[in-house]
């Protein structure tokens, strides 16, 4: 059976399709940014709604070509906050035959952990940090225990992500290149803001290895390793070097850098600040980046609803 998961995140709308034995058939991502302005208005921006629905229409066509027989849909931080989320969910249902399941922060953290540790063995505690557009999640457990129990020992979701931090500090977005003094001041201000929200991470149970997932980390890994992303080891020194380099460039210059998708160039410094502040609070200097994340964790779990999908969709 070929099955597919549609995911509506604050910054990106994604598709993951798996075949027999969980063989990856498709992995797509579009920077639709449905979370635009929700913090200020509480509602979904009309243009963002149309971008997101256009991406879903594109993915429906891909699913047809792959002969997908079962689908599900999930949504995260933005739709948790939007007052008109139900109306948008109706538009998605009309296209897929299933309403997107709006995950809680705890669920998001748990499925990210299950996805990121799916191929990991051993009996040591692992922390999985998922930095998205609208929130940051941390889950800690021994992978074998989480798989056997069907639940993760400790999870926490906090309301800060790449899009939300950038909206709170617009100078991060790259309207112009910043000089050294400006970069230092902005960096300190944004870090203090992020740290105040992320502080509860410092009380989480200790672990032996940190795995980071999400578009920010995936992009950073490609920049550090020249295109290679999954399994790359990064340091806080790497993240700080990238932050400073990005803030020293305007948006057009960022978009011209290798391995940065144009739709992520404006919010990447903000996302990296969230990653780095989380690492600082956790006392971690080195982490591993994983391509396997929330989508894999959900799609291969018992939560996947396997709603029939046929050529008439």
C-alpha atoms as a PDB file:
ATOM      1  CA  UNK A   1       0.000   0.000   0.000  1.00  0.00           C
ATOM      2  CA  UNK A   2       1.262   3.467  -0.901  1.00  0.00           C
ATOM      3  CA  UNK A   3       0.358   6.007   1.771  1.00  0.00           C
ATOM      4  CA  UNK A   4       0.928   9.742   2.002  1.00  0.00           C
ATOM      5  CA  UNK A   5       0.884  12.390   4.691  1.00  0.00           C
ATOM      6  CA  UNK A   6       0.086  16.052   4.011  1.00  0.00           C
ATOM      7  CA  UNK A   7       1.514  18.407   6.652  1.00  0.00           C
ATOM      8  CA  UNK A   8       0.625  22.079   7.115  1.00  0.00           C
ATOM      9  CA  UNK A   9       3.269  23.849   9.158  1.00  0.00           C
ATOM     10  CA  UNK A  10       3.684  27.494  10.076  1.00  0.00           C
ATOM     11  CA  UNK A  11       6.325  28.028   7.382  1.00  0.00           C
ATOM     12  CA  UNK A  12       6.076  25.016   5.060  1.00  0.00           C
ATOM     13  CA  UNK A  13       3.468  22.721   3.566  1.00  0.00           C
ATOM     14  CA  UNK A  14       4.916  19.260   3.033  1.00  0.00           C
ATOM     15  CA  UNK A  15       4.181  15.848   1.583  1.00  0.00           C
ATOM     16  CA  UNK A  16       5.731  12.502   2.495  1.00  0.00           C
ATOM     17  CA  UNK A  17       4.778   9.346   0.597  1.00  0.00           C
ATOM     18  CA  UNK A  18       5.943   5.857   1.568  1.00  0.00           C
ATOM     19  CA  UNK A  19       5.609   2.549  -0.234  1.00  0.00           C
ATOM     20  CA  UNK A  20       6.090  -1.027   0.893  1.00  0.00           C
ATOM     21  CA  UNK A  21       8.503  -1.493   3.812  1.00  0.00           C
ATOM     22  CA  UNK A  22       8.370   2.271   4.336  1.00  0.00           C
ATOM     23  CA  UNK A  23      10.343   2.980   1.165  1.00  0.00           C
ATOM     24  CA  UNK A  24      10.359   6.734   0.558  1.00  0.00           C
ATOM     25  CA  UNK A  25       8.616   7.564  -2.719  1.00  0.00           C
ATOM     26  CA  UNK A  26       8.258  11.334  -2.428  1.00  0.00           C
ATOM     27  CA  UNK A  27       9.219  14.139  -0.116  1.00  0.00           C
ATOM     28  CA  UNK A  28       8.068  17.635  -1.050  1.00  0.00           C
ATOM     29  CA  UNK A  29       8.170  20.994   0.732  1.00  0.00           C
ATOM     30  CA  UNK A  30       6.861  24.428  -0.265  1.00  0.00           C
ATOM     31  CA  UNK A  31       7.375  27.634   1.705  1.00  0.00           C
ATOM     32  CA  UNK A  32       3.714  28.639   1.972  1.00  0.00           C
ATOM     33  CA  UNK A  33       3.992  30.366   5.380  1.00  0.00           C
ATOM     34  CA  UNK A  34       0.415  30.030   6.561  1.00  0.00           C
ATOM     35  CA  UNK A  35       1.542  31.460   9.903  1.00  0.00           C
ATOM     36  CA  UNK A  36       2.064  34.926   8.398  1.00  0.00           C
ATOM     37  CA  UNK A  37       0.649  37.552  10.748  1.00  0.00           C
ATOM     38  CA  UNK A  38      -1.369  35.155  12.922  1.00  0.00           C
ATOM     39  CA  UNK A  39       0.367  36.502  16.014  1.00  0.00           C
ATOM     40  CA  UNK A  40      -0.979  39.990  15.264  1.00  0.00           C
ATOM     41  CA  UNK A  41      -4.389  39.253  13.723  1.00  0.00           C
ATOM     42  CA  UNK A  42      -5.295  35.821  15.049  1.00  0.00           C
ATOM     43  CA  UNK A  43      -6.481  34.820  11.576  1.00  0.00           C
ATOM     44  CA  UNK A  44      -5.009  33.259   8.442  1.00  0.00           C
ATOM     45  CA  UNK A  45      -3.734  35.731   5.860  1.00  0.00           C
ATOM     46  CA  UNK A  46      -5.750  35.313   2.602  1.00  0.00           C
ATOM     47  CA  UNK A  47      -2.638  35.127   0.417  1.00  0.00           C
ATOM     48  CA  UNK A  48      -1.072  32.542   2.733  1.00  0.00           C
ATOM     49  CA  UNK A  49      -4.278  30.506   2.585  1.00  0.00           C
ATOM     50  CA  UNK A  50      -4.151  30.475  -1.220  1.00  0.00           C
ATOM     51  CA  UNK A  51      -0.443  29.539  -1.280  1.00  0.00           C
ATOM     52  CA  UNK A  52      -1.079  26.645   1.062  1.00  0.00           C
ATOM     53  CA  UNK A  53      -4.092  25.333  -0.825  1.00  0.00           C
ATOM     54  CA  UNK A  54      -2.143  25.598  -4.096  1.00  0.00           C
ATOM     55  CA  UNK A  55       0.601  23.441  -2.592  1.00  0.00           C
ATOM     56  CA  UNK A  56      -1.970  20.887  -1.443  1.00  0.00           C
ATOM     57  CA  UNK A  57      -3.471  20.799  -4.949  1.00  0.00           C
ATOM     58  CA  UNK A  58       0.023  20.172  -6.330  1.00  0.00           C
ATOM     59  CA  UNK A  59       0.563  17.353  -3.847  1.00  0.00           C
ATOM     60  CA  UNK A  60      -2.796  15.784  -4.698  1.00  0.00           C
ATOM     61  CA  UNK A  61      -1.578  15.492  -8.295  1.00  0.00           C
ATOM     62  CA  UNK A  62       1.673  13.905  -7.102  1.00  0.00           C
ATOM     63  CA  UNK A  63      -0.285  11.469  -4.936  1.00  0.00           C
ATOM     64  CA  UNK A  64      -2.388  10.465  -7.925  1.00  0.00           C
ATOM     65  CA  UNK A  65       0.735   9.841 -10.012  1.00  0.00           C
ATOM     66  CA  UNK A  66       2.152   7.660  -7.219  1.00  0.00           C
ATOM     67  CA  UNK A  67      -1.141   5.757  -6.971  1.00  0.00           C
ATOM     68  CA  UNK A  68      -1.469   6.574  -3.301  1.00  0.00           C
ATOM     69  CA  UNK A  69      -4.245   4.531  -1.716  1.00  0.00           C
ATOM     70  CA  UNK A  70      -4.372   6.022   1.808  1.00  0.00           C
ATOM     71  CA  UNK A  71      -3.795   9.541   3.125  1.00  0.00           C
ATOM     72  CA  UNK A  72      -3.883  11.622   6.254  1.00  0.00           C
ATOM     73  CA  UNK A  73      -3.243  15.289   7.029  1.00  0.00           C
ATOM     74  CA  UNK A  74      -1.815  17.090  10.034  1.00  0.00           C
ATOM     75  CA  UNK A  75      -1.307  20.710  11.037  1.00  0.00           C
ATOM     76  CA  UNK A  76       0.814  22.303  13.728  1.00  0.00           C
ATOM     77  CA  UNK A  77       1.370  25.616  15.514  1.00  0.00           C
ATOM     78  CA  UNK A  78      -0.299  28.068  13.105  1.00  0.00           C
ATOM     79  CA  UNK A  79      -3.624  26.250  13.025  1.00  0.00           C
ATOM     80  CA  UNK A  80      -3.496  25.758  16.776  1.00  0.00           C
ATOM     81  CA  UNK A  81      -3.585  29.559  17.041  1.00  0.00           C
ATOM     82  CA  UNK A  82      -5.766  30.692  14.115  1.00  0.00           C
ATOM     83  CA  UNK A  83      -9.366  31.516  15.022  1.00  0.00           C
ATOM     84  CA  UNK A  84     -10.482  30.649  11.480  1.00  0.00           C
ATOM     85  CA  UNK A  85      -8.637  27.339  11.375  1.00  0.00           C
ATOM     86  CA  UNK A  86     -11.874  25.352  11.051  1.00  0.00           C
ATOM     87  CA  UNK A  87     -12.826  27.208   7.873  1.00  0.00           C
ATOM     88  CA  UNK A  88      -9.430  26.485   6.375  1.00  0.00           C
ATOM     89  CA  UNK A  89      -9.658  22.850   7.454  1.00  0.00           C
ATOM     90  CA  UNK A  90     -12.869  22.594   5.439  1.00  0.00           C
ATOM     91  CA  UNK A  91     -11.011  23.639   2.285  1.00  0.00           C
ATOM     92  CA  UNK A  92      -8.402  20.947   2.955  1.00  0.00           C
ATOM     93  CA  UNK A  93     -11.066  18.312   3.593  1.00  0.00           C
ATOM     94  CA  UNK A  94     -12.695  19.075   0.239  1.00  0.00           C
ATOM     95  CA  UNK A  95      -9.398  18.273  -1.481  1.00  0.00           C
ATOM     96  CA  UNK A  96      -8.252  15.239   0.513  1.00  0.00           C
ATOM     97  CA  UNK A  97     -11.360  13.675   1.984  1.00  0.00           C
ATOM     98  CA  UNK A  98      -9.932  14.074   5.481  1.00  0.00           C
ATOM     99  CA  UNK A  99      -9.755  17.047   7.827  1.00  0.00           C
ATOM    100  CA  UNK A 100      -6.252  17.901   9.030  1.00  0.00           C
ATOM    101  CA  UNK A 101      -5.606  16.694  12.547  1.00  0.00           C
ATOM    102  CA  UNK A 102      -4.314  19.676  14.513  1.00  0.00           C
ATOM    103  CA  UNK A 103      -1.558  18.235  16.674  1.00  0.00           C
ATOM    104  CA  UNK A 104      -0.957  19.449  20.189  1.00  0.00           C
ATOM    105  CA  UNK A 105       2.562  20.532  21.081  1.00  0.00           C
ATOM    106  CA  UNK A 106       3.023  17.287  23.020  1.00  0.00           C
ATOM    107  CA  UNK A 107       1.963  15.216  20.015  1.00  0.00           C
ATOM    108  CA  UNK A 108       4.243  17.195  17.724  1.00  0.00           C
ATOM    109  CA  UNK A 109       7.209  16.576  20.040  1.00  0.00           C
ATOM    110  CA  UNK A 110       6.421  12.869  20.360  1.00  0.00           C
ATOM    111  CA  UNK A 111       6.095  12.173  16.636  1.00  0.00           C
ATOM    112  CA  UNK A 112       9.253  14.170  15.913  1.00  0.00           C
ATOM    113  CA  UNK A 113      11.083  11.967  18.409  1.00  0.00           C
ATOM    114  CA  UNK A 114       9.708   8.758  16.894  1.00  0.00           C
ATOM    115  CA  UNK A 115      10.670   9.888  13.394  1.00  0.00           C
ATOM    116  CA  UNK A 116      14.158  11.115  14.253  1.00  0.00           C
ATOM    117  CA  UNK A 117      15.021   7.982  16.240  1.00  0.00           C
ATOM    118  CA  UNK A 118      13.345   5.425  13.953  1.00  0.00           C
ATOM    119  CA  UNK A 119      16.681   4.077  12.737  1.00  0.00           C
ATOM    120  CA  UNK A 120      18.516   4.462  16.039  1.00  0.00           C
ATOM    121  CA  UNK A 121      19.264   1.570  18.375  1.00  0.00           C
ATOM    122  CA  UNK A 122      20.887   1.469  21.807  1.00  0.00           C
ATOM    123  CA  UNK A 123      19.770   2.213  25.316  1.00  0.00           C
ATOM    124  CA  UNK A 124      20.942   5.760  25.854  1.00  0.00           C
ATOM    125  CA  UNK A 125      18.778   8.800  26.381  1.00  0.00           C
ATOM    126  CA  UNK A 126      18.324  10.969  23.288  1.00  0.00           C
ATOM    127  CA  UNK A 127      16.857  14.444  23.072  1.00  0.00           C
ATOM    128  CA  UNK A 128      15.101  15.503  19.869  1.00  0.00           C
ATOM    129  CA  UNK A 129      14.690  19.231  19.264  1.00  0.00           C
ATOM    130  CA  UNK A 130      12.241  20.296  16.556  1.00  0.00           C
ATOM    131  CA  UNK A 131      12.444  23.988  15.647  1.00  0.00           C
ATOM    132  CA  UNK A 132       9.657  24.948  13.278  1.00  0.00           C
ATOM    133  CA  UNK A 133       8.160  28.196  12.122  1.00  0.00           C
ATOM    134  CA  UNK A 134       5.831  28.728  15.054  1.00  0.00           C
ATOM    135  CA  UNK A 135       7.041  26.570  17.923  1.00  0.00           C
ATOM    136  CA  UNK A 136       9.931  24.562  19.313  1.00  0.00           C
ATOM    137  CA  UNK A 137       9.526  21.079  20.774  1.00  0.00           C
ATOM    138  CA  UNK A 138      11.857  18.932  22.853  1.00  0.00           C
ATOM    139  CA  UNK A 139      11.332  15.235  23.568  1.00  0.00           C
ATOM    140  CA  UNK A 140      13.620  13.023  25.672  1.00  0.00           C
ATOM    141  CA  UNK A 141      13.615   9.231  25.957  1.00  0.00           C
ATOM    142  CA  UNK A 142      15.437   6.010  25.093  1.00  0.00           C
ATOM    143  CA  UNK A 143      14.298   5.184  21.530  1.00  0.00           C
ATOM    144  CA  UNK A 144      13.611   1.516  22.276  1.00  0.00           C
ATOM    145  CA  UNK A 145      11.468   2.460  25.273  1.00  0.00           C
ATOM    146  CA  UNK A 146       9.459   4.995  23.270  1.00  0.00           C
ATOM    147  CA  UNK A 147       8.766   2.475  20.510  1.00  0.00           C
ATOM    148  CA  UNK A 148       7.718  -0.253  22.947  1.00  0.00           C
ATOM    149  CA  UNK A 149       5.600   2.046  25.104  1.00  0.00           C
ATOM    150  CA  UNK A 150       4.109   3.963  22.198  1.00  0.00           C
ATOM    151  CA  UNK A 151       4.788   7.192  24.071  1.00  0.00           C
ATOM    152  CA  UNK A 152       7.734   9.430  24.890  1.00  0.00           C
ATOM    153  CA  UNK A 153       8.791   9.888  28.521  1.00  0.00           C
ATOM    154  CA  UNK A 154       9.169  13.657  28.551  1.00  0.00           C
ATOM    155  CA  UNK A 155       8.033  16.318  26.069  1.00  0.00           C
ATOM    156  CA  UNK A 156       7.705  20.084  26.035  1.00  0.00           C
ATOM    157  CA  UNK A 157       6.440  22.513  23.390  1.00  0.00           C
ATOM    158  CA  UNK A 158       7.197  26.231  23.560  1.00  0.00           C
ATOM    159  CA  UNK A 159       5.735  29.078  21.526  1.00  0.00           C
ATOM    160  CA  UNK A 160       8.724  30.353  19.585  1.00  0.00           C
ATOM    161  CA  UNK A 161       9.934  29.458  16.107  1.00  0.00           C
ATOM    162  CA  UNK A 162      11.656  30.952  13.087  1.00  0.00           C
ATOM    163  CA  UNK A 163       8.635  32.844  11.732  1.00  0.00           C
ATOM    164  CA  UNK A 164       7.415  34.101  15.096  1.00  0.00           C
ATOM    165  CA  UNK A 165      10.828  35.331  16.279  1.00  0.00           C
ATOM    166  CA  UNK A 166      11.475  37.053  12.930  1.00  0.00           C
ATOM    167  CA  UNK A 167       8.116  38.827  13.117  1.00  0.00           C
ATOM    168  CA  UNK A 168       9.009  40.076  16.605  1.00  0.00           C
ATOM    169  CA  UNK A 169      12.411  41.328  15.365  1.00  0.00           C
ATOM    170  CA  UNK A 170      11.900  42.444  11.733  1.00  0.00           C
ATOM    171  CA  UNK A 171      15.534  43.499  11.290  1.00  0.00           C
ATOM    172  CA  UNK A 172      16.352  39.764  11.188  1.00  0.00           C
ATOM    173  CA  UNK A 173      14.507  39.473   7.869  1.00  0.00           C
ATOM    174  CA  UNK A 174      17.245  41.070   5.777  1.00  0.00           C
ATOM    175  CA  UNK A 175      15.799  44.340   4.479  1.00  0.00           C
ATOM    176  CA  UNK A 176      19.420  45.485   4.484  1.00  0.00           C
ATOM    177  CA  UNK A 177      22.831  44.158   5.436  1.00  0.00           C
ATOM    178  CA  UNK A 178      23.853  45.006   9.001  1.00  0.00           C
ATOM    179  CA  UNK A 179      27.259  46.202  10.142  1.00  0.00           C
ATOM    180  CA  UNK A 180      29.112  44.495  12.973  1.00  0.00           C
ATOM    181  CA  UNK A 181      27.694  46.662  15.766  1.00  0.00           C
ATOM    182  CA  UNK A 182      24.148  46.330  14.431  1.00  0.00           C
ATOM    183  CA  UNK A 183      24.520  42.562  14.138  1.00  0.00           C
ATOM    184  CA  UNK A 184      25.715  42.313  17.733  1.00  0.00           C
ATOM    185  CA  UNK A 185      22.865  44.425  19.109  1.00  0.00           C
ATOM    186  CA  UNK A 186      20.160  42.643  17.124  1.00  0.00           C
ATOM    187  CA  UNK A 187      21.583  39.231  17.955  1.00  0.00           C
ATOM    188  CA  UNK A 188      21.576  39.989  21.678  1.00  0.00           C
ATOM    189  CA  UNK A 189      18.026  41.371  21.624  1.00  0.00           C
ATOM    190  CA  UNK A 190      16.595  38.434  19.674  1.00  0.00           C
ATOM    191  CA  UNK A 191      18.477  35.923  21.828  1.00  0.00           C
ATOM    192  CA  UNK A 192      17.158  37.437  25.039  1.00  0.00           C
ATOM    193  CA  UNK A 193      13.627  37.228  23.663  1.00  0.00           C
ATOM    194  CA  UNK A 194      14.039  33.607  22.565  1.00  0.00           C
ATOM    195  CA  UNK A 195      15.770  32.597  25.788  1.00  0.00           C
ATOM    196  CA  UNK A 196      12.933  33.938  27.931  1.00  0.00           C
ATOM    197  CA  UNK A 197      10.474  31.673  26.107  1.00  0.00           C
ATOM    198  CA  UNK A 198      12.813  28.676  25.880  1.00  0.00           C
ATOM    199  CA  UNK A 199      13.880  28.783  29.548  1.00  0.00           C
ATOM    200  CA  UNK A 200      11.740  25.746  30.554  1.00  0.00           C
ATOM    201  CA  UNK A 201      13.938  23.553  28.333  1.00  0.00           C
ATOM    202  CA  UNK A 202      16.635  23.987  30.979  1.00  0.00           C
ATOM    203  CA  UNK A 203      14.559  21.950  33.450  1.00  0.00           C
ATOM    204  CA  UNK A 204      14.154  18.921  31.161  1.00  0.00           C
ATOM    205  CA  UNK A 205      15.726  15.567  32.003  1.00  0.00           C
ATOM    206  CA  UNK A 206      19.317  15.120  30.892  1.00  0.00           C
ATOM    207  CA  UNK A 207      20.254  13.097  27.819  1.00  0.00           C
ATOM    208  CA  UNK A 208      23.411  11.884  26.082  1.00  0.00           C
ATOM    209  CA  UNK A 209      22.835  13.017  22.499  1.00  0.00           C
ATOM    210  CA  UNK A 210      20.840  15.822  20.877  1.00  0.00           C
ATOM    211  CA  UNK A 211      19.231  15.369  17.464  1.00  0.00           C
ATOM    212  CA  UNK A 212      17.811  18.484  15.790  1.00  0.00           C
ATOM    213  CA  UNK A 213      15.125  18.362  13.094  1.00  0.00           C
ATOM    214  CA  UNK A 214      13.244  20.932  11.031  1.00  0.00           C
ATOM    215  CA  UNK A 215      13.906  23.149   8.034  1.00  0.00           C
ATOM    216  CA  UNK A 216      16.253  25.507   9.884  1.00  0.00           C
ATOM    217  CA  UNK A 217      18.571  22.711  10.984  1.00  0.00           C
ATOM    218  CA  UNK A 218      18.352  20.924   7.637  1.00  0.00           C
ATOM    219  CA  UNK A 219      19.334  24.089   5.750  1.00  0.00           C
ATOM    220  CA  UNK A 220      22.163  24.854   8.171  1.00  0.00           C
ATOM    221  CA  UNK A 221      23.563  21.337   7.803  1.00  0.00           C
ATOM    222  CA  UNK A 222      23.626  21.692   4.019  1.00  0.00           C
ATOM    223  CA  UNK A 223      25.455  25.017   4.328  1.00  0.00           C
ATOM    224  CA  UNK A 224      28.043  23.553   6.691  1.00  0.00           C
ATOM    225  CA  UNK A 225      28.579  20.285   4.820  1.00  0.00           C
ATOM    226  CA  UNK A 226      28.321  21.499   1.230  1.00  0.00           C
ATOM    227  CA  UNK A 227      24.940  19.987   0.437  1.00  0.00           C
ATOM    228  CA  UNK A 228      24.984  16.893   2.630  1.00  0.00           C
ATOM    229  CA  UNK A 229      22.301  17.205   5.293  1.00  0.00           C
ATOM    230  CA  UNK A 230      21.104  14.051   7.014  1.00  0.00           C
ATOM    231  CA  UNK A 231      23.322  12.836   9.846  1.00  0.00           C
ATOM    232  CA  UNK A 232      25.610  15.865   9.819  1.00  0.00           C
ATOM    233  CA  UNK A 233      27.192  16.836  13.145  1.00  0.00           C
ATOM    234  CA  UNK A 234      27.102  20.551  13.918  1.00  0.00           C
ATOM    235  CA  UNK A 235      28.372  22.734  16.734  1.00  0.00           C
ATOM    236  CA  UNK A 236      27.176  25.940  18.320  1.00  0.00           C
ATOM    237  CA  UNK A 237      30.228  27.555  16.732  1.00  0.00           C
ATOM    238  CA  UNK A 238      28.771  26.597  13.345  1.00  0.00           C
ATOM    239  CA  UNK A 239      25.364  28.102  14.135  1.00  0.00           C
ATOM    240  CA  UNK A 240      26.865  31.348  15.414  1.00  0.00           C
ATOM    241  CA  UNK A 241      29.063  31.687  12.341  1.00  0.00           C
ATOM    242  CA  UNK A 242      26.032  31.203  10.101  1.00  0.00           C
ATOM    243  CA  UNK A 243      23.929  33.709  12.050  1.00  0.00           C
ATOM    244  CA  UNK A 244      26.585  36.404  11.793  1.00  0.00           C
ATOM    245  CA  UNK A 245      27.148  35.751   8.097  1.00  0.00           C
ATOM    246  CA  UNK A 246      23.438  35.904   7.290  1.00  0.00           C
ATOM    247  CA  UNK A 247      22.840  39.117   9.235  1.00  0.00           C
ATOM    248  CA  UNK A 248      25.714  40.687   7.307  1.00  0.00           C
ATOM    249  CA  UNK A 249      23.823  40.112   4.043  1.00  0.00           C
ATOM    250  CA  UNK A 250      20.583  41.545   2.720  1.00  0.00           C
ATOM    251  CA  UNK A 251      17.796  39.253   1.559  1.00  0.00           C
ATOM    252  CA  UNK A 252      18.885  39.074  -2.078  1.00  0.00           C
ATOM    253  CA  UNK A 253      22.421  38.150  -1.048  1.00  0.00           C
ATOM    254  CA  UNK A 254      21.106  35.448   1.274  1.00  0.00           C
ATOM    255  CA  UNK A 255      18.987  33.975  -1.513  1.00  0.00           C
ATOM    256  CA  UNK A 256      22.089  33.765  -3.689  1.00  0.00           C
ATOM    257  CA  UNK A 257      23.933  31.635  -1.120  1.00  0.00           C
ATOM    258  CA  UNK A 258      24.214  27.912  -1.895  1.00  0.00           C
ATOM    259  CA  UNK A 259      21.745  25.520  -0.243  1.00  0.00           C
ATOM    260  CA  UNK A 260      19.268  28.193   0.940  1.00  0.00           C
ATOM    261  CA  UNK A 261      15.760  27.987  -0.478  1.00  0.00           C
ATOM    262  CA  UNK A 262      14.573  31.509  -1.342  1.00  0.00           C
ATOM    263  CA  UNK A 263      11.468  31.199   0.847  1.00  0.00           C
ATOM    264  CA  UNK A 264      13.612  30.416   3.911  1.00  0.00           C
ATOM    265  CA  UNK A 265      16.272  33.101   3.453  1.00  0.00           C
ATOM    266  CA  UNK A 266      14.464  35.763   5.469  1.00  0.00           C
ATOM    267  CA  UNK A 267      13.680  33.655   8.561  1.00  0.00           C
ATOM    268  CA  UNK A 268      16.824  31.492   8.684  1.00  0.00           C
ATOM    269  CA  UNK A 269      18.758  33.709  11.147  1.00  0.00           C
ATOM    270  CA  UNK A 270      15.777  33.697  13.509  1.00  0.00           C
ATOM    271  CA  UNK A 271      15.496  29.927  13.315  1.00  0.00           C
ATOM    272  CA  UNK A 272      19.203  29.511  14.014  1.00  0.00           C
ATOM    273  CA  UNK A 273      18.957  31.783  17.041  1.00  0.00           C
ATOM    274  CA  UNK A 274      16.185  29.557  18.412  1.00  0.00           C
ATOM    275  CA  UNK A 275      18.293  26.438  17.810  1.00  0.00           C
ATOM    276  CA  UNK A 276      21.367  27.975  19.402  1.00  0.00           C
ATOM    277  CA  UNK A 277      19.565  29.333  22.458  1.00  0.00           C
ATOM    278  CA  UNK A 278      17.902  25.961  23.011  1.00  0.00           C
ATOM    279  CA  UNK A 279      21.314  24.289  22.850  1.00  0.00           C
ATOM    280  CA  UNK A 280      22.758  26.792  25.320  1.00  0.00           C
ATOM    281  CA  UNK A 281      19.944  26.195  27.797  1.00  0.00           C
ATOM    282  CA  UNK A 282      20.381  22.438  27.426  1.00  0.00           C
ATOM    283  CA  UNK A 283      24.140  22.658  27.950  1.00  0.00           C
ATOM    284  CA  UNK A 284      24.800  21.138  24.524  1.00  0.00           C
ATOM    285  CA  UNK A 285      27.608  22.241  22.190  1.00  0.00           C
ATOM    286  CA  UNK A 286      27.354  19.480  19.556  1.00  0.00           C
ATOM    287  CA  UNK A 287      24.257  18.066  17.860  1.00  0.00           C
ATOM    288  CA  UNK A 288      23.265  15.844  14.951  1.00  0.00           C
ATOM    289  CA  UNK A 289      20.833  16.897  12.211  1.00  0.00           C
ATOM    290  CA  UNK A 290      18.237  14.376  11.034  1.00  0.00           C
ATOM    291  CA  UNK A 291      16.112  14.410   7.893  1.00  0.00           C
ATOM    292  CA  UNK A 292      13.687  11.953   9.503  1.00  0.00           C
ATOM    293  CA  UNK A 293      11.256  13.960  11.593  1.00  0.00           C
ATOM    294  CA  UNK A 294       7.629  14.584  12.512  1.00  0.00           C
ATOM    295  CA  UNK A 295       6.209  13.364   9.202  1.00  0.00           C
ATOM    296  CA  UNK A 296       7.970   9.996   9.317  1.00  0.00           C
ATOM    297  CA  UNK A 297       7.105   9.558  12.983  1.00  0.00           C
ATOM    298  CA  UNK A 298       3.404  10.176  12.374  1.00  0.00           C
ATOM    299  CA  UNK A 299       3.100   8.332   9.072  1.00  0.00           C
ATOM    300  CA  UNK A 300       4.626   5.135  10.509  1.00  0.00           C
ATOM    301  CA  UNK A 301       2.647   5.275  13.766  1.00  0.00           C
ATOM    302  CA  UNK A 302      -0.755   3.882  14.705  1.00  0.00           C
ATOM    303  CA  UNK A 303      -2.087   7.471  14.623  1.00  0.00           C
ATOM    304  CA  UNK A 304      -2.056   7.486  10.794  1.00  0.00           C
ATOM    305  CA  UNK A 305      -5.737   7.334   9.822  1.00  0.00           C
ATOM    306  CA  UNK A 306      -5.270   5.717   6.371  1.00  0.00           C
ATOM    307  CA  UNK A 307      -8.238   7.485   4.765  1.00  0.00           C
ATOM    308  CA  UNK A 308      -8.894   5.947   1.321  1.00  0.00           C
ATOM    309  CA  UNK A 309      -7.605   8.063  -1.549  1.00  0.00           C
ATOM    310  CA  UNK A 310      -8.496   7.392  -5.150  1.00  0.00           C
ATOM    311  CA  UNK A 311      -8.098   8.883  -8.631  1.00  0.00           C
ATOM    312  CA  UNK A 312     -11.261  10.974  -8.288  1.00  0.00           C
ATOM    313  CA  UNK A 313      -9.724  13.201  -5.622  1.00  0.00           C
END
